[in-house]
Amino acid sequence: MMNPTTGLVLEGGAMRGLFTAGVLDVLMENGIEFPVCTGVSAGAAFGCNLKSRQAGRVLRYNLKYCREPKYCSFRSLLTTGDIFGADFCYHKIPEELDPFDTEEFEENPMKFYIVASDVETGKPRYQRLDVVDENCYEWIRASASMPVVSRVVEVEGGRYLDGGVTDSIPLRFSEQFCKKNIVVLTRARDYKKKPASKLWLYRRSLKKYPNMFKAVKNRHLMYNEQRDYVFKREKAGDVLVICPETALEIGRLEHDPAMIQKTYDLGRKAALDKLDEIRGFLA
């Protein structure tokens, strides 16, 4: 089932993205597809499995490797400069340990965009991914590379970090293609982002990139405005929101398999509870 005028927007949130993974698996299991999907950060890293039609893959590799230091750990940060190991997460897993279906990804006609933040300009970059190659994995890594705990990612002549810093919920971007959109959020409806704490850490980490630091400093303003816009469009009938009922308990760098499973299951429940509404919205 697909409505050619309805897009899908996936917010990030590090391991809160397991909620999104649960939502996406329910959509795939019920044959619900989209002409355009835009993912940010974890929404990009996990959302790419929608285009490759690999239901269950995100949960599977997170459960298997969540306690592997090469996957996510402060040891990885100290030894490589990335808290999520670049080689292990973006090459070893998709190329060997839990293979990404590159053929299905490239054959699926859905347009899949990721958002990365250009550290030089402090502006978002929207990159469409059609072919699985070195640049594809690097664009996804760039989208999910959080400041302070990640190295700047150099890809196709640019330098990038976490797309969530400059466009956390890219609904306006998706509206260029689709009047109606389903938006998956990883925060509850009543959430309001506060100004970033420990700005001195960001200032030191981004000293070469003042525009990126400014984006970090003002991110809460951008984020809260975007949420207001999402709910305004929902009220107008052009957006359907899927989000947690209450704040997710999972940590940004979660290592507990039980919590990973719980968060994924909450995403599944949210999608299943709205399944009839989703079908009606797409009709």
CSV table of C-alpha atoms in Angstrom, one decimal:
chain,number,residue,atom,x,y,z
A,1,MET,CA,0.0,0.0,0.0
A,2,MET,CA,1.4,3.4,-1.0
A,3,ASN,CA,0.0,6.8,-1.5
A,4,PRO,CA,2.3,8.7,-4.0
A,5,THR,CA,1.5,12.0,-2.2
A,6,THR,CA,2.5,10.9,1.3
A,7,GLY,CA,6.0,11.0,2.7
A,8,LEU,CA,7.7,9.7,5.8
A,9,VAL,CA,9.9,11.8,8.1
A,10,LEU,CA,12.1,10.1,10.8
A,11,GLU,CA,13.5,12.1,13.7
A,12,GLY,CA,16.8,11.0,15.3
A,13,GLY,CA,17.7,10.6,19.0
A,14,ALA,CA,20.6,8.0,19.2
A,15,MET,CA,19.3,4.8,20.7
A,16,ARG,CA,15.8,6.3,21.0
A,17,GLY,CA,15.8,5.3,17.3
A,18,LEU,CA,14.9,1.8,18.4
A,19,PHE,CA,11.4,3.2,18.9
A,20,THR,CA,11.5,4.2,15.2
A,21,ALA,CA,12.8,0.8,14.2
A,22,GLY,CA,9.8,-0.8,15.8
A,23,VAL,CA,7.4,1.5,13.9
A,24,LEU,CA,9.2,0.8,10.6
A,25,ASP,CA,9.1,-3.0,11.0
A,26,VAL,CA,5.3,-2.8,11.5
A,27,LEU,CA,5.0,-0.7,8.4
A,28,MET,CA,7.1,-3.2,6.4
A,29,GLU,CA,5.2,-6.2,7.7
A,30,ASN,CA,2.0,-4.6,6.6
A,31,GLY,CA,3.2,-3.7,3.1
A,32,ILE,CA,3.0,0.1,3.7
A,33,GLU,CA,5.5,2.0,1.6
A,34,PHE,CA,6.3,5.6,0.8
A,35,PRO,CA,7.5,7.4,-2.3
A,36,VAL,CA,9.9,9.6,-0.2
A,37,CYS,CA,11.5,9.0,3.2
A,38,THR,CA,13.8,11.5,5.0
A,39,GLY,CA,15.8,10.4,8.0
A,40,VAL,CA,18.0,12.3,10.4
A,41,SER,CA,20.8,10.8,12.6
A,42,ALA,CA,19.4,7.5,14.0
A,43,GLY,CA,16.4,8.1,11.7
A,44,ALA,CA,18.9,7.8,8.8
A,45,ALA,CA,21.0,5.0,10.2
A,46,PHE,CA,17.9,2.8,11.0
A,47,GLY,CA,15.6,4.2,8.3
A,48,CYS,CA,17.8,3.0,5.5
A,49,ASN,CA,16.5,-0.5,6.3
A,50,LEU,CA,13.1,0.6,5.1
A,51,LYS,CA,14.5,1.1,1.6
A,52,SER,CA,16.3,-2.2,1.8
A,53,ARG,CA,13.2,-3.9,3.1
A,54,GLN,CA,14.9,-5.6,6.0
A,55,ALA,CA,12.4,-5.8,8.8
A,56,GLY,CA,14.0,-7.0,12.1
A,57,ARG,CA,17.6,-6.1,11.1
A,58,VAL,CA,18.0,-3.0,13.3
A,59,LEU,CA,16.8,-4.9,16.5
A,60,ARG,CA,18.8,-7.9,15.6
A,61,TYR,CA,22.2,-6.2,15.3
A,62,ASN,CA,21.6,-3.9,18.2
A,63,LEU,CA,20.8,-6.8,20.5
A,64,LYS,CA,23.8,-8.7,19.3
A,65,TYR,CA,26.4,-6.0,19.5
A,66,CYS,CA,25.1,-3.5,22.1
A,67,ARG,CA,27.8,-4.7,24.6
A,68,GLU,CA,30.6,-4.9,22.0
A,69,PRO,CA,33.1,-2.1,22.7
A,70,LYS,CA,33.8,-1.6,19.0
A,71,TYR,CA,30.1,-0.8,18.4
A,72,CYS,CA,29.5,1.8,21.1
A,73,SER,CA,31.7,2.7,24.1
A,74,PHE,CA,34.0,5.3,25.6
A,75,ARG,CA,36.9,2.9,24.8
A,76,SER,CA,35.9,3.4,21.1
A,77,LEU,CA,35.8,7.2,21.6
A,78,LEU,CA,39.3,7.2,23.2
A,79,THR,CA,40.9,4.9,20.6
A,80,THR,CA,39.1,6.1,17.4
A,81,GLY,CA,37.6,9.5,18.1
A,82,ASP,CA,34.1,8.1,17.6
A,83,ILE,CA,31.8,6.8,20.4
A,84,PHE,CA,30.0,4.7,17.7
A,85,GLY,CA,32.9,2.9,16.0
A,86,ALA,CA,33.0,4.1,12.4
A,87,ASP,CA,34.6,1.0,10.9
A,88,PHE,CA,32.6,-1.5,13.0
A,89,CYS,CA,29.2,0.2,12.7
A,90,TYR,CA,29.3,1.4,9.1
A,91,HIS,CA,31.4,-1.3,7.5
A,92,LYS,CA,31.9,-4.4,9.5
A,93,ILE,CA,28.3,-4.9,10.4
A,94,PRO,CA,26.6,-4.0,7.1
A,95,GLU,CA,29.3,-5.6,4.9
A,96,GLU,CA,30.0,-8.8,6.9
A,97,LEU,CA,28.3,-9.5,10.2
A,98,ASP,CA,24.6,-8.6,9.3
A,99,PRO,CA,24.7,-7.8,5.6
A,100,PHE,CA,22.8,-4.9,4.3
A,101,ASP,CA,20.7,-5.8,1.2
A,102,THR,CA,22.4,-3.5,-1.3
A,103,GLU,CA,20.5,-5.0,-4.2
A,104,GLU,CA,17.1,-4.4,-2.7
A,105,PHE,CA,18.1,-0.9,-1.5
A,106,GLU,CA,19.1,0.1,-5.1
A,107,GLU,CA,16.0,-1.5,-6.7
A,108,ASN,CA,13.5,0.0,-4.3
A,109,PRO,CA,12.2,3.2,-6.1
A,110,MET,CA,11.6,5.0,-2.8
A,111,LYS,CA,13.6,8.2,-2.6
A,112,PHE,CA,15.7,8.1,0.6
A,113,TYR,CA,17.2,11.3,1.9
A,114,ILE,CA,19.5,11.8,4.9
A,115,VAL,CA,20.2,15.1,6.6
A,116,ALA,CA,23.8,16.0,7.6
A,117,SER,CA,25.0,19.3,9.1
A,118,ASP,CA,27.7,21.2,7.1
A,119,VAL,CA,30.2,22.2,9.8
A,120,GLU,CA,31.6,25.0,7.7
A,121,THR,CA,28.2,26.8,7.2
A,122,GLY,CA,26.2,25.5,10.1
A,123,LYS,CA,23.4,24.6,7.6
A,124,PRO,CA,21.7,21.3,6.8
A,125,ARG,CA,22.7,19.2,3.7
A,126,TYR,CA,20.0,16.9,2.2
A,127,GLN,CA,21.6,14.0,0.4
A,128,ARG,CA,19.6,11.5,-1.6
A,129,LEU,CA,21.0,8.0,-1.5
A,130,ASP,CA,20.3,5.6,-4.4
A,131,VAL,CA,23.5,3.5,-4.6
A,132,VAL,CA,25.2,1.6,-1.9
A,133,ASP,CA,28.9,2.5,-2.0
A,134,GLU,CA,31.5,4.0,0.3
A,135,ASN,CA,29.9,7.4,0.1
A,136,CYS,CA,26.5,6.0,1.0
A,137,TYR,CA,27.8,4.6,4.3
A,138,GLU,CA,29.7,7.8,5.0
A,139,TRP,CA,26.7,10.0,4.4
A,140,ILE,CA,24.7,7.9,6.9
A,141,ARG,CA,27.6,8.1,9.4
A,142,ALA,CA,27.8,11.8,8.9
A,143,SER,CA,24.1,12.2,9.7
A,144,ALA,CA,24.5,10.3,12.9
A,145,SER,CA,27.9,11.7,14.1
A,146,MET,CA,27.1,13.6,17.3
A,147,PRO,CA,29.4,16.6,18.1
A,148,VAL,CA,32.0,16.2,20.8
A,149,VAL,CA,31.9,12.4,20.7
A,150,SER,CA,32.4,12.0,16.9
A,151,ARG,CA,35.0,13.0,14.4
A,152,VAL,CA,33.9,15.3,11.6
A,153,VAL,CA,33.1,13.2,8.6
A,154,GLU,CA,34.6,14.1,5.2
A,155,VAL,CA,32.5,13.0,2.2
A,156,GLU,CA,32.2,14.2,-1.3
A,157,GLY,CA,34.3,17.3,-0.7
A,158,GLY,CA,32.4,18.5,2.4
A,159,ARG,CA,32.7,18.2,6.2
A,160,TYR,CA,29.7,17.1,8.2
A,161,LEU,CA,28.3,16.1,11.6
A,162,ASP,CA,24.9,15.2,13.1
A,163,GLY,CA,22.0,16.3,10.9
A,164,GLY,CA,19.8,16.8,14.0
A,165,VAL,CA,21.7,19.9,15.0
A,166,THR,CA,20.5,21.9,12.0
A,167,ASP,CA,17.3,20.1,10.9
A,168,SER,CA,16.0,17.8,13.6
A,169,ILE,CA,12.5,17.1,12.0
A,170,PRO,CA,12.8,17.8,8.3
A,171,LEU,CA,9.1,18.1,7.6
A,172,ARG,CA,9.4,21.2,5.6
A,173,PHE,CA,11.9,19.5,3.4
A,174,SER,CA,9.6,16.5,2.8
A,175,GLU,CA,6.8,18.9,2.0
A,176,GLN,CA,8.6,19.9,-1.2
A,177,PHE,CA,7.7,16.4,-2.5
A,178,CYS,CA,4.7,15.3,-0.5
A,179,LYS,CA,1.8,17.5,0.8
A,180,LYS,CA,0.9,14.9,3.4
A,181,ASN,CA,3.5,13.2,5.7
A,182,ILE,CA,3.7,10.7,8.5
A,183,VAL,CA,6.2,11.9,11.1
A,184,VAL,CA,7.9,9.6,13.6
A,185,LEU,CA,9.1,11.3,16.7
A,186,THR,CA,11.2,9.8,19.5
A,187,ARG,CA,10.0,12.3,22.1
A,188,ALA,CA,6.6,12.4,23.7
A,189,ARG,CA,4.1,15.1,22.7
A,190,ASP,CA,4.8,17.3,25.8
A,191,TYR,CA,8.5,17.4,25.4
A,192,LYS,CA,10.3,20.8,25.1
A,193,LYS,CA,14.0,20.9,24.5
A,194,LYS,CA,16.1,23.0,26.8
A,195,PRO,CA,19.3,24.9,25.9
A,196,ALA,CA,22.4,22.6,25.6
A,197,SER,CA,24.4,22.2,28.8
A,198,LYS,CA,28.2,22.2,29.0
A,199,LEU,CA,28.4,24.5,26.0
A,200,TRP,CA,32.1,24.9,26.8
A,201,LEU,CA,32.6,21.3,25.6
A,202,TYR,CA,31.0,22.1,22.2
A,203,ARG,CA,32.9,25.4,21.9
A,204,ARG,CA,36.2,23.6,22.4
A,205,SER,CA,35.3,20.7,20.1
A,206,LEU,CA,34.0,23.0,17.4
A,207,LYS,CA,36.5,25.8,17.7
A,208,LYS,CA,37.3,25.5,14.0
A,209,TYR,CA,33.7,25.7,13.1
A,210,PRO,CA,31.9,28.7,14.7
A,211,ASN,CA,28.8,28.4,12.5
A,212,MET,CA,28.3,24.8,13.7
A,213,PHE,CA,28.8,25.9,17.3
A,214,LYS,CA,26.2,28.6,16.8
A,215,ALA,CA,23.8,26.0,15.4
A,216,VAL,CA,24.4,23.8,18.5
A,217,LYS,CA,23.8,26.8,20.8
A,218,ASN,CA,20.5,27.6,19.1
A,219,ARG,CA,19.3,24.1,18.5
A,220,HIS,CA,16.7,24.1,21.2
A,221,LEU,CA,15.0,27.1,19.5
A,222,MET,CA,15.0,25.4,16.1
A,223,TYR,CA,13.8,22.1,17.5
A,224,ASN,CA,10.9,23.5,19.5
A,225,GLU,CA,9.8,25.6,16.6
A,226,GLN,CA,9.9,22.5,14.4
A,227,ARG,CA,7.8,20.5,16.8
A,228,ASP,CA,5.2,23.3,17.0
A,229,TYR,CA,5.1,23.2,13.2
A,230,VAL,CA,4.6,19.4,13.1
A,231,PHE,CA,1.6,19.6,15.4
A,232,LYS,CA,0.2,22.6,13.5
A,233,ARG,CA,0.3,20.6,10.3
A,234,GLU,CA,-1.2,17.6,12.2
A,235,LYS,CA,-4.1,19.8,13.3
A,236,ALA,CA,-4.6,20.9,9.7
A,237,GLY,CA,-4.9,17.2,8.7
A,238,ASP,CA,-1.7,17.0,6.6
A,239,VAL,CA,0.5,15.2,9.1
A,240,LEU,CA,0.0,12.0,11.1
A,241,VAL,CA,2.3,11.8,14.1
A,242,ILE,CA,3.6,8.6,15.7
A,243,CYS,CA,5.5,9.1,18.9
A,244,PRO,CA,5.9,7.6,22.4
A,245,GLU,CA,3.1,8.2,24.9
A,246,THR,CA,5.7,9.1,27.6
A,247,ALA,CA,9.4,9.8,27.7
A,248,LEU,CA,11.5,6.8,26.6
A,249,GLU,CA,13.7,5.4,29.4
A,250,ILE,CA,16.4,4.2,27.1
A,251,GLY,CA,19.8,5.9,27.3
A,252,ARG,CA,21.4,7.7,24.4
A,253,LEU,CA,24.2,5.0,24.6
A,254,GLU,CA,22.2,2.0,25.8
A,255,HIS,CA,24.0,-1.3,26.5
A,256,ASP,CA,21.1,-3.2,28.1
A,257,PRO,CA,19.4,-5.7,25.7
A,258,ALA,CA,16.2,-5.6,27.8
A,259,MET,CA,15.9,-1.8,27.4
A,260,ILE,CA,16.6,-2.0,23.7
A,261,GLN,CA,13.9,-4.7,23.3
A,262,LYS,CA,11.5,-2.6,25.4
A,263,THR,CA,12.0,0.5,23.3
A,264,TYR,CA,11.6,-1.4,20.1
A,265,ASP,CA,8.4,-3.0,21.4
A,266,LEU,CA,7.0,0.4,22.3
A,267,GLY,CA,7.6,1.5,18.7
A,268,ARG,CA,5.8,-1.6,17.4
A,269,LYS,CA,2.9,-1.0,19.8
A,270,ALA,CA,2.6,2.7,18.8
A,271,ALA,CA,2.4,1.7,15.1
A,272,LEU,CA,0.0,-1.2,15.6
A,273,ASP,CA,-2.3,1.0,17.7
A,274,LYS,CA,-2.4,3.5,14.8
A,275,LEU,CA,-2.4,1.0,12.0
A,276,ASP,CA,-6.0,1.6,10.9
A,277,GLU,CA,-5.4,5.4,11.2
A,278,ILE,CA,-2.3,5.1,9.1
A,279,ARG,CA,-4.2,3.2,6.4
A,280,GLY,CA,-6.9,5.8,6.4
A,281,PHE,CA,-4.4,8.6,6.2
A,282,LEU,CA,-2.8,6.9,3.1
A,283,ALA,CA,-6.1,6.1,1.5
